[in-house]
Amino acid sequence: MTTIDFMQQANALREELITRRRDLHRHPELAFEEFRTAGIVAEELNRLGLEVQTGVGKTGVVGILEGAQDGPTVLVRADMDALPILEENTFEHASSVPGKMHACGHDGHTTIALGVAKLFAAQREQIKGRIKFVFQPAEEIVGGAKAMIADGVLNDPRPDVTLGLHLWNGMPLGKLGVADGPIMAGSLVFTIKITGKGGHAASPHLAVDPVVCAAQTITALQTIASRNLNPLDSAVISVTYMSAGTAFNIIPQDVELRGTVRFFRLEVRNQVVERMRGIVNGIAAAMGCTATVDVVDHVLPVVNNAEVGAKVRPVFERYISADQFVMDERTMGAEDVGLLMTDIPGMYFFVGASVPNQDAYYGHHHPRFDFDENALPLSVALLSAAVADYVMPE
Ligand code: NI
């Protein structure tokens, strides 16, 4: 374990980090439109002397910091995109773009990874191995990691370990979510089409009503989590969209339902999909309708590797006492960082960053979301310390 005090180094960057974060916050860009952000990232990485690739997965940027000696390759991942939300914060650095907002903290993540790059660029002589900084677009539509992988981000050089973090305003500053195993859910979206036979609303006996069939289907789908899955497993099945009909006096021909399934284990995903097909087709048959179920997988669960966790947590203890570690911080929210950790061991951790003295809690994706900027230098220190444990072994 290196004896470098990364908190001291990160604190020296404090003003720079806050300035950068506020600039990014003021100029949010949506998924695959991160042109300004990617430009800033590429310019800074170039200035620091990294080998820079742009346009990786459309708007992604990769910077490789080659150490003085050979050793492992560590992937550091940050996401860059904002959300289609009209910001309601009134501080001076609030979004300057109506309808777009950094409401999840990705402005902070980009800032933090640039801070880590700056610290290591200044001590390249001590690095054994290399650090691959991955600035990913389009996390919010879970498309960016896939696009970067398609463009080869996991090759030449292939990472030995993936590290990343999420600022987490549901936990106070000083708390760290460092659980092993699945911490964020895998996600799929489904589309169900139920077809009956249209007709006059006053003559239902001459029609086959897909609306009634859809209503029973929605209700029955709720029994998958409550009646079919092992109660010790976790899954969410949410029908979030339904479309049917054109007028009050017409029984429509068909109904479309859409929604999402969240899961921590692939076995659970498969069980849910199988039951979903059984329920949809069974109810449709009973009601004289026909039905189709289309499933599109979005992301895999984010699964922290236990060995990486066991290696990294003692490093974190130099900066945060172990009694502040939260070992059960998990969310059914999805994150495509899991794709960068599927066959590469990795650790994705949550840095507590709730805003003190707010009038109420405004969570991630809320128009008044914010995070404590004191989490910026702390996150730079923690991520740097974890990276150093791999590339600065002494
Ligand atoms: Ni996020």
Coordinates of C-alpha atoms and ligand atoms in Angstrom, one line a residue:
M1 CA 0.0 0.0 0.0
T2 CA 1.4 3.3 -1.0
T3 CA 2.1 5.9 1.7
I4 CA 1.0 8.9 -0.5
D5 CA -1.6 11.0 1.2
F6 CA -4.1 11.4 -1.6
M7 CA -6.5 13.5 0.5
Q8 CA -3.8 16.1 0.8
Q9 CA -3.2 16.0 -2.9
A10 CA -6.9 16.2 -3.7
N11 CA -7.5 19.0 -1.3
A12 CA -4.9 21.1 -3.2
L13 CA -7.2 20.7 -6.2
R14 CA -10.3 21.7 -4.3
E15 CA -11.1 25.1 -6.0
E16 CA -10.3 23.7 -9.4
L17 CA -12.6 20.8 -8.9
I18 CA -15.5 23.0 -7.8
T19 CA -14.9 25.4 -10.6
R20 CA -14.9 22.6 -13.2
R21 CA -18.0 20.9 -11.7
R22 CA -20.0 24.2 -11.8
D23 CA -19.0 24.9 -15.3
L24 CA -20.2 21.4 -16.4
H25 CA -23.3 21.8 -14.3
R26 CA -24.1 25.1 -16.1
H27 CA -23.7 23.4 -19.5
P28 CA -25.5 20.0 -19.4
E29 CA -25.7 17.8 -22.4
L30 CA -27.9 14.8 -23.0
A31 CA -27.0 11.3 -24.0
F32 CA -24.7 11.1 -27.1
E33 CA -24.7 14.9 -27.4
E34 CA -21.8 15.4 -24.9
F35 CA -19.8 17.4 -27.5
R36 CA -18.7 20.3 -25.3
T37 CA -18.1 18.1 -22.3
A38 CA -16.1 15.6 -24.3
G39 CA -14.1 18.5 -25.8
I40 CA -13.2 19.8 -22.3
V41 CA -12.2 16.2 -21.2
A42 CA -10.1 15.6 -24.3
E43 CA -8.4 19.0 -24.0
E44 CA -7.5 18.4 -20.3
L45 CA -6.3 14.8 -20.9
N46 CA -4.1 16.1 -23.8
R47 CA -2.7 18.9 -21.6
L48 CA -1.8 16.3 -19.0
G49 CA 0.1 14.3 -21.6
L50 CA -2.2 11.3 -21.8
E51 CA -2.7 9.3 -25.0
V52 CA -6.2 10.4 -26.0
Q53 CA -8.9 8.9 -28.2
T54 CA -12.1 10.7 -29.0
G55 CA -15.3 9.6 -30.6
V56 CA -15.2 6.2 -28.8
G57 CA -18.9 5.1 -28.7
K58 CA -19.9 8.3 -30.5
T59 CA -19.1 11.0 -27.9
G60 CA -16.9 9.0 -25.4
V61 CA -13.3 9.9 -24.6
V62 CA -10.5 7.5 -23.5
G63 CA -7.2 8.7 -22.0
I64 CA -4.4 6.3 -21.3
L65 CA -1.7 7.2 -18.8
E66 CA 1.2 4.9 -19.3
G67 CA 3.4 4.4 -16.3
A68 CA 7.2 4.3 -16.2
Q69 CA 7.2 0.6 -15.6
D70 CA 5.0 -2.3 -16.7
G71 CA 2.2 -3.5 -14.6
P72 CA -1.6 -3.9 -14.5
T73 CA -4.1 -1.9 -16.5
V74 CA -6.8 -0.1 -14.3
L75 CA -9.9 1.2 -16.0
V76 CA -11.4 4.3 -14.3
R77 CA -14.9 5.0 -15.5
A78 CA -16.8 8.3 -15.3
D79 CA -20.1 9.1 -17.0
M80 CA -20.7 12.5 -18.6
D81 CA -24.4 12.9 -19.6
A82 CA -27.2 15.0 -18.1
L83 CA -31.0 14.4 -18.0
P84 CA -34.0 16.0 -19.8
I85 CA -35.2 17.8 -16.7
L86 CA -35.9 21.5 -16.2
E87 CA -33.7 22.6 -13.3
E88 CA -35.4 24.2 -10.3
N89 CA -32.3 25.1 -8.4
T90 CA -31.6 28.8 -8.2
F91 CA -27.9 28.9 -7.4
E92 CA -25.7 30.8 -9.7
H93 CA -24.3 27.7 -11.5
A94 CA -27.7 26.3 -12.3
S95 CA -28.3 24.9 -15.8
S96 CA -28.2 27.5 -18.5
V97 CA -30.0 25.1 -20.9
P98 CA -33.8 24.9 -20.3
G99 CA -35.0 21.3 -20.1
K100 CA -31.5 19.9 -19.5
M101 CA -29.9 19.3 -16.1
H102 CA -27.1 17.4 -14.4
A103 CA -29.6 15.8 -11.9
C104 CA -27.6 12.7 -11.2
G105 CA -24.1 14.0 -10.4
H106 CA -22.4 13.0 -13.6
D107 CA -20.9 16.5 -13.8
G108 CA -19.2 15.5 -10.5
H109 CA -18.1 12.2 -11.9
T110 CA -16.4 13.7 -14.9
T111 CA -14.8 16.3 -12.6
I112 CA -13.5 13.6 -10.2
A113 CA -12.0 11.4 -12.9
L114 CA -10.2 14.4 -14.4
G115 CA -8.9 15.2 -11.0
V116 CA -7.6 11.7 -10.6
A117 CA -5.9 11.9 -14.0
K118 CA -4.2 15.1 -13.0
L119 CA -2.8 13.6 -9.7
F120 CA -1.4 10.6 -11.5
A121 CA 0.0 12.5 -14.5
A122 CA 2.1 14.4 -12.0
Q123 CA 3.6 11.2 -10.5
R124 CA 3.9 9.0 -13.6
E125 CA 7.4 7.9 -12.6
Q126 CA 6.0 5.9 -9.7
I127 CA 3.3 4.1 -11.8
K128 CA 3.8 0.5 -12.6
G129 CA 1.2 -0.3 -15.3
R130 CA -1.3 2.1 -16.8
I131 CA -4.5 3.8 -16.1
K132 CA -7.2 3.9 -18.7
F133 CA -9.6 6.7 -18.1
V134 CA -13.0 6.1 -19.7
F135 CA -15.3 9.1 -20.0
Q136 CA -18.6 7.5 -21.0
P137 CA -21.6 9.1 -22.8
A138 CA -25.2 8.2 -22.5
E139 CA -25.4 6.4 -19.1
E140 CA -28.9 7.7 -18.6
I141 CA -30.2 5.8 -21.6
V142 CA -27.9 2.9 -20.8
G143 CA -26.4 3.0 -24.2
G144 CA -23.0 4.5 -23.7
A145 CA -21.0 1.6 -22.3
K146 CA -22.3 -0.7 -25.0
A147 CA -21.3 1.8 -27.7
M148 CA -17.8 2.2 -26.2
I149 CA -17.4 -1.6 -25.9
A150 CA -18.4 -1.9 -29.6
D151 CA -15.7 0.6 -30.4
G152 CA -13.1 -1.5 -28.5
V153 CA -12.8 0.2 -25.2
L154 CA -12.0 -3.1 -23.4
N155 CA -9.2 -4.0 -25.8
D156 CA -5.6 -2.8 -26.4
P157 CA -4.9 -2.7 -23.5
R158 CA -7.5 -4.9 -21.9
P159 CA -8.1 -3.7 -18.3
D160 CA -7.3 -6.0 -15.3
V161 CA -9.7 -4.2 -13.1
T162 CA -12.5 -1.6 -13.4
L163 CA -13.1 1.1 -10.8
G164 CA -15.7 3.7 -10.6
L165 CA -18.0 5.6 -8.2
H166 CA -21.3 7.3 -7.9
L167 CA -21.9 10.4 -5.8
W168 CA -24.9 9.4 -3.7
N169 CA -27.0 12.1 -2.1
G170 CA -29.1 9.6 -0.2
M171 CA -26.2 9.1 2.2
P172 CA -24.4 11.8 4.2
L173 CA -20.9 12.9 3.4
G174 CA -18.4 10.6 5.0
K175 CA -20.4 7.4 4.4
L176 CA -19.3 5.0 1.8
G177 CA -21.3 2.3 0.1
V178 CA -18.8 -0.5 -0.5
A179 CA -20.8 -3.7 -0.7
D180 CA -19.7 -6.9 -2.4
G181 CA -21.9 -8.6 -4.9
P182 CA -24.8 -7.1 -6.9
I183 CA -25.3 -3.4 -6.0
M184 CA -27.3 -2.1 -8.9
A185 CA -29.9 -4.0 -10.9
G186 CA -30.0 -5.4 -14.3
S187 CA -32.8 -4.1 -16.4
L188 CA -34.9 -5.1 -19.4
V189 CA -37.8 -3.4 -21.1
F190 CA -40.9 -5.4 -22.3
T191 CA -43.7 -4.7 -24.8
I192 CA -46.8 -6.7 -24.6
K193 CA -49.4 -6.6 -27.4
I194 CA -52.8 -8.0 -26.7
T195 CA -55.1 -8.4 -29.7
G196 CA -58.8 -9.0 -29.5
K197 CA -61.6 -8.0 -31.9
G198 CA -62.9 -4.5 -32.1
G199 CA -66.5 -3.5 -32.1
H200 CA -69.2 -1.3 -30.7
A201 CA -69.0 -0.6 -27.0
A202 CA -72.7 -1.3 -26.7
S203 CA -72.3 -4.8 -28.1
P204 CA -69.4 -6.4 -26.2
H205 CA -70.8 -9.9 -26.9
L206 CA -69.9 -9.4 -30.6
A207 CA -66.4 -8.2 -29.8
V208 CA -63.4 -9.6 -28.0
D209 CA -62.3 -6.9 -25.5
P210 CA -58.5 -6.6 -25.2
V211 CA -58.9 -3.8 -22.6
V212 CA -60.4 -6.2 -20.0
C213 CA -57.7 -8.7 -20.9
A214 CA -55.0 -6.1 -20.4
A215 CA -56.4 -5.1 -17.0
Q216 CA -56.3 -8.7 -15.8
T217 CA -52.8 -9.2 -17.2
I218 CA -51.4 -6.1 -15.4
T219 CA -52.8 -7.4 -12.1
A220 CA -51.6 -10.9 -12.6
L221 CA -48.1 -9.8 -13.5
Q222 CA -47.8 -8.5 -9.9
T223 CA -48.0 -12.1 -8.7
I224 CA -44.6 -12.9 -10.2
A225 CA -42.7 -11.1 -7.6
S226 CA -45.1 -11.9 -4.7
R227 CA -45.9 -15.6 -5.6
N228 CA -43.3 -17.0 -7.9
L229 CA -39.9 -15.7 -6.9
N230 CA -38.1 -16.8 -3.8
P231 CA -38.9 -14.1 -1.2
L232 CA -35.2 -13.8 -0.6
D233 CA -34.6 -12.8 -4.2
S234 CA -35.3 -9.3 -5.5
A235 CA -37.1 -8.2 -8.6
V236 CA -39.3 -5.3 -9.7
I237 CA -41.9 -5.6 -12.4
S238 CA -43.5 -2.3 -13.3
V239 CA -46.0 -1.8 -16.1
T240 CA -45.5 1.9 -16.9
Y241 CA -47.3 2.5 -20.2
M242 CA -50.6 1.4 -21.7
S243 CA -52.1 2.5 -24.9
A244 CA -55.6 1.5 -26.1
G245 CA -58.6 2.9 -27.8
T246 CA -59.7 5.9 -29.8
A247 CA -63.2 6.8 -28.6
F248 CA -65.7 6.1 -25.8
N249 CA -68.0 3.9 -27.9
I250 CA -65.4 1.7 -29.6
I251 CA -63.9 -1.5 -28.2
P252 CA -60.4 -1.3 -29.6
Q253 CA -58.7 -4.0 -31.6
D254 CA -55.6 -4.1 -29.4
V255 CA -53.8 -2.8 -26.3
E256 CA -50.1 -2.2 -25.9
L257 CA -48.4 -2.4 -22.5
R258 CA -44.8 -1.5 -21.7
G259 CA -42.7 -1.6 -18.7
T260 CA -39.4 -2.6 -17.1
V261 CA -38.1 -5.5 -15.0
R262 CA -35.2 -5.0 -12.5
F263 CA -33.2 -7.9 -11.1
F264 CA -29.9 -8.7 -9.3
R265 CA -29.4 -12.2 -10.7
L266 CA -29.7 -13.6 -14.3
E267 CA -31.6 -16.6 -13.0
V268 CA -34.3 -14.3 -11.6
R269 CA -34.4 -12.4 -14.9
N270 CA -35.0 -15.7 -16.7
Q271 CA -37.7 -16.8 -14.3
V272 CA -39.5 -13.5 -14.5
V273 CA -39.5 -13.5 -18.3
E274 CA -40.8 -17.1 -18.4
R275 CA -43.6 -16.4 -15.9
M276 CA -44.4 -13.2 -17.8
R277 CA -44.9 -15.1 -21.1
G278 CA -47.0 -17.8 -19.3
I279 CA -49.3 -15.3 -17.6
V280 CA -49.7 -13.1 -20.7
N281 CA -50.4 -15.9 -23.1
G282 CA -52.5 -17.8 -20.6
I283 CA -54.8 -14.9 -19.8
A284 CA -55.1 -14.0 -23.4
A285 CA -56.1 -17.5 -24.3
A286 CA -58.7 -17.6 -21.5
M287 CA -60.2 -14.3 -22.7
G288 CA -60.1 -15.2 -26.4
C289 CA -57.3 -12.8 -27.3
T290 CA -53.9 -13.4 -28.7
A291 CA -50.7 -11.8 -27.3
T292 CA -47.1 -11.3 -27.9
V293 CA -44.3 -10.4 -25.4
D294 CA -41.1 -8.7 -26.7
V295 CA -38.2 -8.4 -24.3
V296 CA -35.1 -6.2 -24.9
D297 CA -32.3 -6.5 -22.4
H298 CA -30.8 -3.2 -21.3
V299 CA -28.1 -3.8 -18.8
L300 CA -26.7 -6.5 -16.6
P301 CA -26.6 -6.1 -12.9
V302 CA -23.6 -4.2 -11.5
V303 CA -21.7 -6.8 -9.4
N304 CA -18.8 -5.9 -7.2
N305 CA -16.1 -8.4 -7.2
A306 CA -15.4 -9.6 -3.6
E307 CA -11.6 -9.8 -4.1
V308 CA -11.5 -6.3 -5.4
G309 CA -13.6 -5.1 -2.5
A310 CA -11.4 -6.9 0.0
K311 CA -8.3 -5.2 -1.5
V312 CA -9.8 -1.7 -1.8
R313 CA -11.7 -1.3 1.5
P314 CA -8.5 -1.3 3.7
V315 CA -7.2 1.5 1.4
F316 CA -10.3 3.5 2.0
E317 CA -9.9 3.1 5.7
R318 CA -6.9 5.4 5.5
Y319 CA -9.4 8.2 4.7
I320 CA -12.7 7.0 6.2
S321 CA -13.1 4.9 9.3
A322 CA -14.5 1.5 8.6
D323 CA -17.6 2.1 10.8
Q324 CA -18.7 4.6 8.1
F325 CA -18.8 1.8 5.5
V326 CA -22.2 0.8 4.4
M327 CA -22.2 -2.8 3.4
D328 CA -25.8 -3.0 2.2
E329 CA -26.3 0.0 0.0
R330 CA -28.0 -1.5 -3.1
T331 CA -30.5 -0.1 -5.5
M332 CA -32.9 -1.5 -8.2
G333 CA -31.7 1.4 -10.3
A334 CA -29.8 0.3 -13.4
E335 CA -26.3 1.4 -14.4
D336 CA -24.4 0.3 -17.5
V337 CA -21.0 0.3 -15.7
G338 CA -22.0 -3.3 -15.2
L339 CA -21.0 -4.0 -18.8
L340 CA -17.5 -2.8 -18.1
M341 CA -17.3 -5.2 -15.1
T342 CA -18.9 -8.4 -16.6
D343 CA -15.7 -10.4 -17.2
I344 CA -13.4 -7.9 -15.7
P345 CA -13.4 -7.8 -11.9
G346 CA -14.4 -4.4 -10.6
M347 CA -15.7 -2.2 -7.8
Y348 CA -18.3 0.5 -8.1
F349 CA -18.8 2.4 -4.9
F350 CA -21.2 5.0 -3.5
V351 CA -19.8 8.2 -2.0
G352 CA -22.2 9.8 0.4
A353 CA -22.9 13.4 -0.7
S354 CA -26.2 14.6 0.7
V355 CA -26.7 18.3 0.9
P356 CA -26.8 19.6 4.5
N357 CA -29.6 22.0 5.5
Q358 CA -31.8 21.5 2.5
D359 CA -35.5 22.2 3.2
A360 CA -36.3 18.6 2.0
Y361 CA -34.7 15.7 0.4
Y362 CA -34.4 15.9 -3.4
G363 CA -33.1 12.7 -4.7
H364 CA -31.3 11.8 -7.9
H365 CA -33.2 12.8 -11.0
H366 CA -35.2 15.5 -9.1
P367 CA -35.3 19.1 -10.5
R368 CA -33.7 20.3 -7.3
F369 CA -31.1 17.5 -7.1
D370 CA -27.7 18.7 -5.8
F371 CA -24.8 17.1 -4.0
D372 CA -22.3 18.3 -1.4
E373 CA -19.2 19.6 -3.3
N374 CA -17.0 18.5 -0.3
A375 CA -17.5 15.1 -1.8
L376 CA -15.4 16.1 -4.9
P377 CA -12.0 16.2 -3.3
L378 CA -12.9 13.2 -1.0
S379 CA -13.9 11.2 -4.1
V380 CA -10.7 12.1 -6.0
A381 CA -8.7 10.9 -2.9
L382 CA -10.6 7.6 -2.6
L383 CA -10.6 6.8 -6.3
S384 CA -6.9 7.7 -6.5
A385 CA -6.0 5.6 -3.5
A386 CA -7.9 2.6 -5.0
V387 CA -6.1 3.0 -8.3
A388 CA -2.7 3.4 -6.6
D389 CA -3.2 0.1 -4.8
Y390 CA -2.9 -1.5 -8.2
V391 CA -0.4 0.6 -10.0
M392 CA 1.7 1.9 -7.1
P393 CA 2.1 -1.4 -5.1
E394 CA 4.8 -0.1 -2.7
Ligands
NI1 NI -26.2 8.4 -12.3

